[in-house]
Amino acid sequence: MAVPREVAERAARLAREIERHNHLYYVLDAPEITDAQWDELFAELAALEAAWPGLATPDSPTQRVGAKPAEGFAEVSHRVPMLSLANAFSDEDVAAFDRRCREGLGKEAVEYSCELKFDGLAVTLAYEDGVLAKGATRGDGETGEDVTANLRTIRAIPLRLRAEPPPRLLEVRGEVLMLRRDFEAFNARARAAGEKTLVNPRNGAAGGLRQLDPRLTAKRRLSFFAYGIGAHEGWAVPPTHAALLDALAALGFPVARERRTATGEAGLLAFYADIGARRDALPCDIDGVVYKVNARAEQEALGFVSRAPRWAVAHKFPAEEAVTELLDIGVQVGRTGAITPVARLAPVFVGGTTVSSATLHNEDEIRRKEVWRRDRVVVRRAGDVIPEVARVAQAGPREEGDRFAMPAACPECGSAIARLEGEAIARCTGGLICPAQRKAALLHFASRRAMDIEGLGDRLVDQLVDAGLVRTPADLYRLDHAALAGLERMADKSAANVLAAIGRSREATLPRFVFALGIRHVGEVTAKDLARHFGTLDALMAADAARLQEAPDVGPVVAESVARFFAEPHNRAVIADLRAAGVRWAEGEPARGAPEGPFAGKIVVLTGTLPTMTRDEAKALVEAAGGRVAGSVSKKTHFVVAGSEAGSKLERARELGIEVLDEARLRAMLEERETP
Ligand code: D41
């Protein structure tokens, strides 16, 4: 049965609409409708085409992922060969390129069009009468493979040119690639499904184009950027490369915004530096920039040498990946005690510098990447980030001793290394004595909510530790005026003030002292809970993980962390030392029975700015009324006290249906005790 005219017209209109929205979304990055609205248009068109066989045309958006798996790819010989690009690796290479162009053209200064060099795969797209007819890989430049069905799945590639009337023939050339966000999303999904992940976006794009089943290509969400043309008939080729790129954008192709004209070597190098600085912020990987003589007449005058135009050059960034031998795996201790496995490498030049060590992040990463000592590994150094071992290039002999084992003791202080359940990072437990953690531990110990030693900040801690005057917090209490005043830029008066502050801090409270120890997972609230529950430091130190969990809100992770801290003899020695130095607090009885007050047993979260109370005041009042203040909203939260500019915590409270109080209501509830 013939397709009724209204149906054909509706289908054609839908097809045009869908492609217009594809262009808005994938090329201009400025969608006008939601994904759901797009799905609706698409579903309507698909339904019409299903009901009326013969309705679907090759340029219908439903045909992007229509085809059945292919047997293989047919060969395509390019009507106009796809040339290669000469490379420049240094400023001198660029200067030589500019000199050759000036001399070849007999000009003082040559104008260039500068663009990005995408790290993808070159392809050519043939449009006949405006409709995408064939797409092929570059291959050897003369012959490539017909990957039309796969290229159709790329929504950034128009199925029809935006030109009326369209050229008889136009071949558009460009690069197929995977945007970083699509690469990350693909790998996240693959990881969750236990499937193989992609090594990098370039391999993702190359593998994607080579799929025999276009549905697999579609899953990779490939992208495309246009940079040139091949054969053409019935099209007025613009007179400059810059105008050509504008024309390609007008026809509906993605063209990178990062493009401009520049004159002379200095102009080219400025573009290179500018792009180099912004490289990490780009949506996709690039491996350099490309300079092309702008005027087409000048390009023709310069011509070619052995398959490469004389009028263009790729200025490459230093390679970000290199292969070298992994000599050994050691560990490094961070400021917070985090133990990072570090690869010692045979020195290798990568990303512009020589690298001889690279991070392996943590034990799980080593296992996931299956890295062993004496393997040959790929070292990656992108931008300013620390070099990392990206993957194994070639396995080494792999004898049992080559496998990484987390050491039992910290290389800096000899304390035990522990990895708590559910954490990726192993840590040194010698928080109070480990040289690597010394400065951070001292700063925390002296901080306002801990021992509150005024004047003992970053700079002074640095000086004290670097001068060898302080190794553990206990050493603070043995400092004298002469030692302090002897430090650079330390006036007599300030030395006296700091000494007085240290002296005052001897009168502590048990919660403050426990918090000051800097035990992982023991914040101010937990320190208070522990102090209240055990009453004395000795009782707390004697408790095993099971006893620790009897304290309110202490789960297995906190309990294990506390038990390990006090099990470390170094830590016990420092605590004994602190007591010997006169640090003391009033010890209490272990808590018994439930707390009393209008907020007894209630968990309260504070958020936003209250009209008259500070956060600390509100907290103290809630705690005095028997409540506990928590940092985040969960199902266990009883009340959220919200002030102005309350954000996500308030939202979360509403989602969970938790009662929200303002300051007035909080005050009223606090006073309930007095109004029987
Ligand atoms: O972004 C690219 N990878 C890129 C590749 C580019 N921006 N421009 C290019 N221009 C050319 C000429 C000058 C020969 C038309 C290229 C390539 N060629 C190219 N890609 C793969 C081989 C050659």
PDB file of N, CA and C in Angstrom, residues 595-604 621-628 638-639 661 665-675:
ATOM      1  N   PRO A 595      20.935   9.967  79.041  1.00  0.00           N
ATOM      2  CA  PRO A 595      21.029  11.388  79.348  1.00  0.00           C
ATOM      3  C   PRO A 595      19.641  11.968  79.585  1.00  0.00           C
ATOM      4  N   GLU A 596      19.615  13.068  80.322  1.00  0.00           N
ATOM      5  CA  GLU A 596      18.324  13.682  80.617  1.00  0.00           C
ATOM      6  C   GLU A 596      18.174  14.997  79.875  1.00  0.00           C
ATOM      7  N   GLY A 597      16.932  15.520  79.837  1.00  0.00           N
ATOM      8  CA  GLY A 597      16.676  16.810  79.212  1.00  0.00           C
ATOM      9  C   GLY A 597      15.705  16.666  78.064  1.00  0.00           C
ATOM     10  N   PRO A 598      15.217  17.822  77.592  1.00  0.00           N
ATOM     11  CA  PRO A 598      14.202  17.797  76.537  1.00  0.00           C
ATOM     12  C   PRO A 598      14.699  17.142  75.241  1.00  0.00           C
ATOM     13  N   PHE A 599      16.016  17.099  75.003  1.00  0.00           N
ATOM     14  CA  PHE A 599      16.537  16.468  73.786  1.00  0.00           C
ATOM     15  C   PHE A 599      17.191  15.118  74.069  1.00  0.00           C
ATOM     16  N   ALA A 600      16.853  14.522  75.242  1.00  0.00           N
ATOM     17  CA  ALA A 600      17.498  13.272  75.628  1.00  0.00           C
ATOM     18  C   ALA A 600      17.406  12.238  74.510  1.00  0.00           C
ATOM     19  N   GLY A 601      18.563  11.721  74.097  1.00  0.00           N
ATOM     20  CA  GLY A 601      18.593  10.653  73.103  1.00  0.00           C
ATOM     21  C   GLY A 601      18.282  11.108  71.685  1.00  0.00           C
ATOM     22  N   LYS A 602      18.140  12.419  71.485  1.00  0.00           N
ATOM     23  CA  LYS A 602      17.782  12.894  70.140  1.00  0.00           C
ATOM     24  C   LYS A 602      19.028  13.310  69.356  1.00  0.00           C
ATOM     25  N   ILE A 603      18.983  13.024  68.074  1.00  0.00           N
ATOM     26  CA  ILE A 603      20.094  13.428  67.208  1.00  0.00           C
ATOM     27  C   ILE A 603      19.647  14.637  66.400  1.00  0.00           C
ATOM     28  N   VAL A 604      20.452  15.710  66.495  1.00  0.00           N
ATOM     29  CA  VAL A 604      20.086  16.996  65.904  1.00  0.00           C
ATOM     30  C   VAL A 604      21.163  17.400  64.902  1.00  0.00           C
ATOM     31  N   LEU A 621      23.924  24.092  73.723  1.00  0.00           N
ATOM     32  CA  LEU A 621      22.590  24.059  74.329  1.00  0.00           C
ATOM     33  C   LEU A 621      21.917  22.710  74.090  1.00  0.00           C
ATOM     34  N   VAL A 622      22.016  22.216  72.857  1.00  0.00           N
ATOM     35  CA  VAL A 622      21.399  20.923  72.534  1.00  0.00           C
ATOM     36  C   VAL A 622      22.036  19.829  73.377  1.00  0.00           C
ATOM     37  N   GLU A 623      23.365  19.875  73.504  1.00  0.00           N
ATOM     38  CA  GLU A 623      24.050  18.833  74.266  1.00  0.00           C
ATOM     39  C   GLU A 623      23.700  18.913  75.748  1.00  0.00           C
ATOM     40  N   ALA A 624      23.574  20.156  76.249  1.00  0.00           N
ATOM     41  CA  ALA A 624      23.207  20.321  77.661  1.00  0.00           C
ATOM     42  C   ALA A 624      21.803  19.778  77.900  1.00  0.00           C
ATOM     43  N   ALA A 625      20.979  19.782  76.852  1.00  0.00           N
ATOM     44  CA  ALA A 625      19.613  19.289  76.986  1.00  0.00           C
ATOM     45  C   ALA A 625      19.530  17.799  76.649  1.00  0.00           C
ATOM     46  N   GLY A 626      20.694  17.137  76.616  1.00  0.00           N
ATOM     47  CA  GLY A 626      20.702  15.681  76.450  1.00  0.00           C
ATOM     48  C   GLY A 626      20.801  15.211  75.020  1.00  0.00           C
ATOM     49  N   GLY A 627      20.844  16.131  74.061  1.00  0.00           N
ATOM     50  CA  GLY A 627      20.871  15.738  72.655  1.00  0.00           C
ATOM     51  C   GLY A 627      22.291  15.583  72.139  1.00  0.00           C
ATOM     52  N   ARG A 628      22.380  15.070  70.921  1.00  0.00           N
ATOM     53  CA  ARG A 628      23.678  14.924  70.296  1.00  0.00           C
ATOM     54  C   ARG A 628      23.614  15.623  68.955  1.00  0.00           C
ATOM     55  N   HIS A 638      16.742  13.168  64.271  1.00  0.00           N
ATOM     56  CA  HIS A 638      15.415  13.487  64.806  1.00  0.00           C
ATOM     57  C   HIS A 638      14.965  14.886  64.414  1.00  0.00           C
ATOM     58  N   PHE A 639      15.885  15.868  64.503  1.00  0.00           N
ATOM     59  CA  PHE A 639      15.528  17.247  64.152  1.00  0.00           C
ATOM     60  C   PHE A 639      16.633  17.876  63.315  1.00  0.00           C
ATOM     61  N   LEU A 661      13.371  22.662  62.551  1.00  0.00           N
ATOM     62  CA  LEU A 661      13.113  23.688  63.563  1.00  0.00           C
ATOM     63  C   LEU A 661      13.812  24.976  63.165  1.00  0.00           C
ATOM     64  N   ARG A 665      11.806  28.036  67.576  1.00  0.00           N
ATOM     65  CA  ARG A 665      11.241  26.745  67.971  1.00  0.00           C
ATOM     66  C   ARG A 665      12.263  25.955  68.810  1.00  0.00           C
ATOM     67  N   LEU A 666      13.524  26.044  68.433  1.00  0.00           N
ATOM     68  CA  LEU A 666      14.580  25.360  69.186  1.00  0.00           C
ATOM     69  C   LEU A 666      14.610  25.883  70.619  1.00  0.00           C
ATOM     70  N   ARG A 667      14.586  27.232  70.747  1.00  0.00           N
ATOM     71  CA  ARG A 667      14.612  27.828  72.088  1.00  0.00           C
ATOM     72  C   ARG A 667      13.408  27.366  72.909  1.00  0.00           C
ATOM     73  N   ALA A 668      12.257  27.366  72.266  1.00  0.00           N
ATOM     74  CA  ALA A 668      11.037  26.959  72.974  1.00  0.00           C
ATOM     75  C   ALA A 668      11.185  25.534  73.489  1.00  0.00           C
ATOM     76  N   MET A 669      11.720  24.639  72.647  1.00  0.00           N
ATOM     77  CA  MET A 669      11.866  23.251  73.071  1.00  0.00           C
ATOM     78  C   MET A 669      12.897  23.103  74.169  1.00  0.00           C
ATOM     79  N   LEU A 670      13.958  23.919  74.099  1.00  0.00           N
ATOM     80  CA  LEU A 670      15.000  23.846  75.126  1.00  0.00           C
ATOM     81  C   LEU A 670      14.450  24.246  76.489  1.00  0.00           C
ATOM     82  N   GLU A 671      13.452  25.136  76.458  1.00  0.00           N
ATOM     83  CA  GLU A 671      12.912  25.629  77.726  1.00  0.00           C
ATOM     84  C   GLU A 671      11.810  24.747  78.282  1.00  0.00           C
ATOM     85  N   GLU A 672      11.443  23.723  77.552  1.00  0.00           N
ATOM     86  CA  GLU A 672      10.308  22.900  77.968  1.00  0.00           C
ATOM     87  C   GLU A 672      10.447  22.345  79.368  1.00  0.00           C
ATOM     88  N   ARG A 673      11.702  22.156  79.809  1.00  0.00           N
ATOM     89  CA  ARG A 673      11.935  21.605  81.137  1.00  0.00           C
ATOM     90  C   ARG A 673      11.339  22.526  82.213  1.00  0.00           C
ATOM     91  N   GLU A 674      11.520  23.861  81.958  1.00  0.00           N
ATOM     92  CA  GLU A 674      11.050  24.796  82.978  1.00  0.00           C
ATOM     93  C   GLU A 674       9.535  24.983  82.965  1.00  0.00           C
ATOM     94  N   THR A 675       8.868  24.622  81.877  1.00  0.00           N
ATOM     95  CA  THR A 675       7.414  24.781  81.839  1.00  0.00           C
ATOM     96  C   THR A 675       6.766  23.414  81.952  1.00  0.00           C
TER      97      THR A 675
END
